[in-house]
Each structure stands twice: as structure tokens, then as C-alpha cells.
Short mmCIF file of N, CA and C in Angstrom, two decimals:
data_model
loop_
_atom_site.label_atom_id
_atom_site.label_comp_id
_atom_site.label_asym_id
_atom_site.label_seq_id
_atom_site.Cartn_x
_atom_site.Cartn_y
_atom_site.Cartn_z
N MET A 1 69.86 36.68 91.82
CA MET A 1 68.72 36.16 91.41
C MET A 1 67.45 37.21 91.11
N ASP A 2 67.65 38.31 91.74
CA ASP A 2 66.59 39.12 91.31
C ASP A 2 66.41 39.68 90.03
N VAL A 3 67.86 39.76 89.31
CA VAL A 3 68.16 40.33 88.35
C VAL A 3 67.63 39.52 86.99
N THR A 4 67.85 38.20 87.24
CA THR A 4 67.37 37.40 86.45
C THR A 4 65.93 37.12 86.25
N ALA A 5 65.35 37.21 87.60
CA ALA A 5 63.87 36.82 87.65
C ALA A 5 63.23 38.12 86.94
N SER A 6 63.51 39.43 87.17
CA SER A 6 63.10 40.73 86.65
C SER A 6 63.13 40.58 85.27
N SER A 7 64.46 40.32 84.78
CA SER A 7 64.78 40.24 83.24
C SER A 7 63.79 39.16 82.35
N GLY A 8 63.51 37.99 83.37
CA GLY A 8 62.72 37.17 82.59
C GLY A 8 61.18 37.51 82.41
N ALA A 9 60.59 38.43 83.47
CA ALA A 9 59.36 39.01 83.64
C ALA A 9 59.36 39.97 82.58
N ALA A 10 60.34 40.79 82.18
CA ALA A 10 60.38 41.86 81.12
C ALA A 10 60.25 41.00 79.69
N VAL A 11 60.96 40.10 79.91
CA VAL A 11 60.86 39.30 78.18
C VAL A 11 59.52 38.72 77.99
N ALA A 12 58.85 38.20 79.36
CA ALA A 12 57.51 37.43 78.82
C ALA A 12 56.65 38.71 78.76
N LEU A 13 56.65 40.04 79.31
CA LEU A 13 55.93 40.96 79.27
C LEU A 13 55.87 41.48 77.85
N LEU A 14 57.15 41.60 77.15
CA LEU A 14 57.32 42.32 75.96
C LEU A 14 56.74 41.25 75.12
N SER A 15 57.22 39.83 75.05
CA SER A 15 56.47 38.84 74.51
C SER A 15 55.17 38.85 74.19
N SER A 16 54.29 39.05 75.41
CA SER A 16 52.82 39.02 75.54
C SER A 16 52.39 40.18 74.98
N ALA A 17 53.07 41.48 74.94
CA ALA A 17 52.73 42.78 73.86
C ALA A 17 52.72 42.53 72.67
N ALA A 18 53.91 41.81 72.46
CA ALA A 18 54.05 41.71 70.74
C ALA A 18 52.89 40.66 70.19
N ASP A 19 52.54 39.61 70.93
CA ASP A 19 51.49 38.88 70.82
C ASP A 19 50.14 39.73 70.55
N LEU A 20 49.89 40.62 71.45
CA LEU A 20 48.62 41.27 71.42
C LEU A 20 48.65 42.21 70.39
N ILE A 21 49.71 42.83 69.93
CA ILE A 21 49.73 43.66 68.73
C ILE A 21 49.53 42.99 67.57
N VAL A 22 49.96 41.67 67.19
CA VAL A 22 49.82 40.78 66.09
C VAL A 22 48.41 40.46 66.19
N VAL A 23 47.74 40.08 67.19
CA VAL A 23 46.09 39.66 67.44
C VAL A 23 45.30 41.06 66.92
N VAL A 24 45.57 42.00 67.34
CA VAL A 24 44.89 43.39 67.09
C VAL A 24 44.87 43.61 65.41
N ALA A 25 46.20 43.21 65.08
CA ALA A 25 46.30 43.68 63.87
C ALA A 25 45.83 42.86 62.92
N LEU A 26 45.73 41.42 63.32
CA LEU A 26 44.98 40.38 62.16
C LEU A 26 43.54 40.71 62.31
N ILE A 27 42.98 41.14 63.53
CA ILE A 27 41.60 41.34 63.96
C ILE A 27 41.02 42.58 62.73
N ARG A 28 41.87 43.54 62.92
CA ARG A 28 41.67 44.94 62.26
C ARG A 28 41.70 44.38 60.68
N ALA A 29 42.82 43.16 60.09
CA ALA A 29 42.72 42.99 58.62
C ALA A 29 41.51 42.35 58.21
N VAL A 30 41.09 41.24 59.14
CA VAL A 30 39.77 40.91 58.67
C VAL A 30 38.57 41.68 58.62
N ARG A 31 38.40 42.69 59.67
CA ARG A 31 37.26 43.62 59.50
C ARG A 31 37.48 44.42 58.46
N LEU A 32 38.42 45.09 57.98
CA LEU A 32 38.90 45.76 56.89
C LEU A 32 38.30 44.90 55.42
N GLY A 33 38.89 43.58 55.43
CA GLY A 33 38.48 42.81 54.46
C GLY A 33 36.94 42.26 54.27
N ILE A 34 36.28 42.47 55.29
CA ILE A 34 34.96 42.36 55.32
C ILE A 34 34.18 43.53 54.91
N ARG A 35 34.65 44.51 55.17
CA ARG A 35 33.98 45.74 54.85
C ARG A 35 34.44 45.94 53.33
N THR A 36 35.71 45.67 52.74
CA THR A 36 35.61 45.59 51.47
C THR A 36 34.90 44.79 50.68
N ARG A 37 34.89 43.57 51.10
CA ARG A 37 33.74 42.92 50.35
C ARG A 37 32.48 43.34 50.36
N ARG A 38 31.81 43.88 51.31
CA ARG A 38 30.78 44.46 51.48
C ARG A 38 30.38 45.34 50.41
N ARG A 39 31.54 46.37 50.30
CA ARG A 39 31.34 47.13 48.96
C ARG A 39 31.42 47.07 47.59
N GLU A 40 32.00 45.63 47.27
CA GLU A 40 32.11 45.30 46.10
C GLU A 40 30.69 44.82 45.38
N SER A 41 30.63 44.99 44.03
CA SER A 41 29.38 44.39 43.50
C SER A 41 29.06 42.76 43.47
N ALA A 42 28.04 42.44 43.58
CA ALA A 42 27.85 40.95 43.71
C ALA A 42 28.25 40.45 42.36
N PRO A 43 28.36 38.89 42.56
CA PRO A 43 28.93 38.41 41.24
C PRO A 43 27.81 38.35 40.38
N PRO A 44 28.28 38.17 39.14
CA PRO A 44 26.99 38.21 38.00
C PRO A 44 25.91 37.28 38.18
N CYS A 45 24.70 37.38 37.58
CA CYS A 45 23.88 36.37 37.66
C CYS A 45 23.88 35.39 36.26
N PRO A 46 23.14 34.30 36.48
CA PRO A 46 23.69 33.47 35.09
C PRO A 46 23.24 34.14 33.83
N GLU A 47 22.18 35.00 34.04
CA GLU A 47 21.48 35.58 32.63
C GLU A 47 22.79 36.54 32.34
N GLU A 48 23.59 37.06 33.28
CA GLU A 48 24.68 38.21 33.00
C GLU A 48 26.01 37.53 32.32
N GLN A 49 26.15 35.99 32.48
CA GLN A 49 27.31 35.74 32.09
C GLN A 49 27.56 35.33 30.50
N PRO A 50 28.75 35.50 29.90
CA PRO A 50 28.99 35.31 28.71
C PRO A 50 28.24 34.03 27.96
N ARG A 51 27.94 34.34 26.74
CA ARG A 51 27.39 33.31 25.80
C ARG A 51 28.35 32.99 24.73
N LEU A 52 27.85 31.85 24.40
CA LEU A 52 28.55 31.37 23.00
C LEU A 52 27.85 32.12 21.74
N PRO A 53 28.60 32.71 20.67
CA PRO A 53 28.23 33.15 19.47
C PRO A 53 27.13 32.27 18.94
N GLU A 54 26.28 32.75 18.13
CA GLU A 54 25.26 32.11 17.59
C GLU A 54 25.93 30.87 16.29
N SER A 55 27.15 31.37 15.77
CA SER A 55 27.58 30.38 15.17
C SER A 55 28.64 29.49 15.68
N GLY A 56 28.44 29.42 16.85
CA GLY A 56 29.26 28.24 17.50
C GLY A 56 30.13 28.91 18.21
N PRO A 57 31.20 27.73 18.72
CA PRO A 57 32.45 28.40 19.49
C PRO A 57 33.49 28.61 18.30
N THR A 58 34.22 29.44 18.43
CA THR A 58 35.49 29.90 17.67
C THR A 58 36.34 28.75 17.87
N HIS A 59 37.27 28.78 16.51
CA HIS A 59 38.06 27.76 16.44
C HIS A 59 39.62 28.37 16.31
N GLU A 60 40.36 27.41 16.87
CA GLU A 60 41.62 28.01 16.86
C GLU A 60 42.45 27.89 15.28
N VAL A 61 43.28 29.03 15.18
CA VAL A 61 44.05 29.12 13.92
C VAL A 61 45.35 28.53 14.33
N GLN A 62 46.04 27.63 13.48
CA GLN A 62 47.30 27.61 13.60
C GLN A 62 47.98 27.78 12.20
N GLU A 63 49.09 28.62 12.18
CA GLU A 63 49.60 28.95 11.01
C GLU A 63 51.39 28.92 11.46
N MET A 64 52.12 28.59 10.35
CA MET A 64 53.59 28.71 10.75
C MET A 64 53.88 30.04 10.25
N ARG A 65 54.82 30.58 10.92
CA ARG A 65 54.80 32.00 10.53
C ARG A 65 56.66 31.98 10.22
N GLU A 66 56.94 33.15 9.51
CA GLU A 66 58.30 33.04 9.34
C GLU A 66 59.34 33.67 10.20
N PRO A 67 60.47 33.39 10.48
CA PRO A 67 61.48 33.94 11.47
C PRO A 67 61.64 34.90 10.94
N ALA A 68 61.81 36.28 12.08
CA ALA A 68 62.29 37.52 11.69
C ALA A 68 63.62 37.59 11.77
N GLU A 69 64.05 38.17 10.87
CA GLU A 69 65.92 38.55 10.69
C GLU A 69 66.17 39.20 12.05
N VAL A 70 67.11 38.85 12.59
CA VAL A 70 67.76 39.79 13.82
C VAL A 70 69.02 40.67 13.34
N PRO A 71 68.75 42.13 13.47
CA PRO A 71 69.73 42.80 12.85
C PRO A 71 70.82 42.97 13.80
N TYR A 72 72.38 43.11 13.30
CA TYR A 72 73.14 43.38 14.20
C TYR A 72 73.65 44.65 14.09
N ALA A 73 74.26 45.10 15.21
CA ALA A 73 75.11 46.34 15.40
C ALA A 73 76.02 46.81 13.88
N LYS A 74 76.13 47.86 13.74
CA LYS A 74 76.76 48.25 12.59
C LYS A 74 78.56 47.90 12.80
N ASP A 75 79.05 47.82 13.97
CA ASP A 75 80.16 47.36 14.17
C ASP A 75 80.09 45.87 14.22
N GLY A 76 79.21 45.34 14.69
CA GLY A 76 79.24 43.80 15.12
C GLY A 76 79.62 43.88 16.51
N SER A 77 79.88 44.55 17.19
CA SER A 77 80.39 44.16 18.74
C SER A 77 79.60 44.19 19.63
N GLU A 78 78.70 45.15 19.62
CA GLU A 78 77.35 45.05 20.86
C GLU A 78 76.18 44.55 20.25
N ARG A 79 75.33 44.19 21.12
CA ARG A 79 73.92 43.58 20.67
C ARG A 79 73.10 44.80 20.74
N LEU A 80 72.02 44.61 19.90
CA LEU A 80 70.92 45.54 20.09
C LEU A 80 70.09 45.57 20.89
N THR A 81 69.31 46.72 21.69
CA THR A 81 68.66 46.73 22.53
C THR A 81 67.21 46.67 21.56
N PRO A 82 65.96 46.55 22.58
CA PRO A 82 64.61 46.46 21.91
C PRO A 82 64.33 47.84 21.17
N HIS A 83 64.58 48.83 21.46
CA HIS A 83 64.30 50.30 20.80
C HIS A 83 65.28 50.52 19.57
N GLN A 84 65.99 49.85 19.52
CA GLN A 84 67.14 49.98 18.39
C GLN A 84 66.66 49.21 17.08
N LEU A 85 65.70 48.04 17.53
CA LEU A 85 65.49 47.16 16.27
C LEU A 85 64.17 47.96 15.49
N PHE A 86 64.17 47.15 14.55
CA PHE A 86 63.15 47.94 13.35
C PHE A 86 61.83 47.83 14.46
N GLY A 87 60.99 48.74 14.06
CA GLY A 87 59.67 48.48 14.62
C GLY A 87 59.49 48.81 16.03
N GLY A 88 60.66 49.30 16.65
CA GLY A 88 60.64 49.31 18.12
C GLY A 88 60.69 48.07 18.88
N GLY A 89 61.06 46.92 18.11
CA GLY A 89 60.81 45.65 18.91
C GLY A 89 59.78 45.25 18.60
N ALA A 90 58.75 45.73 17.99
CA ALA A 90 57.31 44.96 18.03
C ALA A 90 57.08 44.74 16.53
N SER A 91 57.85 44.49 15.64
CA SER A 91 57.50 44.22 14.31
C SER A 91 56.95 43.01 14.21
N GLY A 92 56.00 43.25 13.17
CA GLY A 92 55.12 41.87 12.73
C GLY A 92 55.77 40.50 12.02
N SER A 93 55.31 39.55 12.07
CA SER A 93 55.88 38.49 11.31
C SER A 93 55.15 38.03 9.93
N ARG A 94 55.50 37.43 9.17
CA ARG A 94 54.90 36.86 7.95
C ARG A 94 54.38 35.53 7.71
N CYS A 95 53.56 34.94 7.25
CA CYS A 95 53.15 33.68 7.01
C CYS A 95 54.07 32.55 6.38
N SER A 96 54.25 31.87 6.73
CA SER A 96 55.28 30.81 5.89
C SER A 96 54.65 30.39 4.72
N GLU A 97 55.45 30.27 3.80
CA GLU A 97 54.90 29.60 2.42
C GLU A 97 54.75 27.83 2.59
N ASP A 98 55.21 27.46 3.31
CA ASP A 98 55.27 26.04 3.90
C ASP A 98 54.77 26.25 5.40
N GLN A 99 53.37 25.45 5.29
CA GLN A 99 52.70 25.49 6.64
C GLN A 99 52.82 23.97 7.23
N ARG A 100 53.57 23.08 6.54
CA ARG A 100 53.98 21.99 7.25
C ARG A 100 54.65 22.25 8.66
N ARG A 101 54.30 21.52 9.73
CA ARG A 101 54.69 21.64 11.05
C ARG A 101 56.06 20.97 10.83
N ARG A 102 56.91 21.41 11.61
CA ARG A 102 58.50 20.85 11.77
C ARG A 102 58.38 20.03 12.86
N ARG A 103 58.95 18.80 12.87
CA ARG A 103 58.94 17.90 13.86
C ARG A 103 60.37 17.45 14.34
#
């Protein structure tokens, strides 16, 4: 009976110690967050906020683009990786002659 009682007490002691460690870690995290927040610059004033251009809001431009041709490997067996593509995988596209939207 003494062994079970002492092991139960040890478990309770370890559990309490773990809980205390978690509480201390959370308190330190909150303090660190408060210190970091104090060092940050203040949010911008209304005068510092971005304004619309004098010409008014900009408008969205929609245009249909031509699909880019996908090159194949010379032997046709393996796929090409982006660095093997024309332009390093970042080639531009062209405007389509037909600007009607496909449905």
C-alpha cells in the first residue's frame, strides 16, 4: 500500500511541476509580446493613410490571353522541368485577337 501511495504522490508532484512550467512559459510569452508591441511603431494617423489618385479609382483591365505552347522533351518520354522551359518558365503571353470571353 505504501508503494502505490508514494507513486501516486510522485505522479501528482510531477503533474503539478509540469503545470507550473507551462504557466511560467505562458506568462513569459505574454510579457515578451507586450515588450515587442511597445517597441513597434504606432499605427498610421488618418493623414498618413493612402489616398485615391486625383484621377479617381483605377479600373480593372480584362483581356483574353493566348495560351502558351508547352514544349515537349526531345525524345518525348520525360516531362520538362520549369528551368528547361523557354524563358526559365516565366515566359510572357500575348493578347488574343479574339477578346470575347469563352463560356
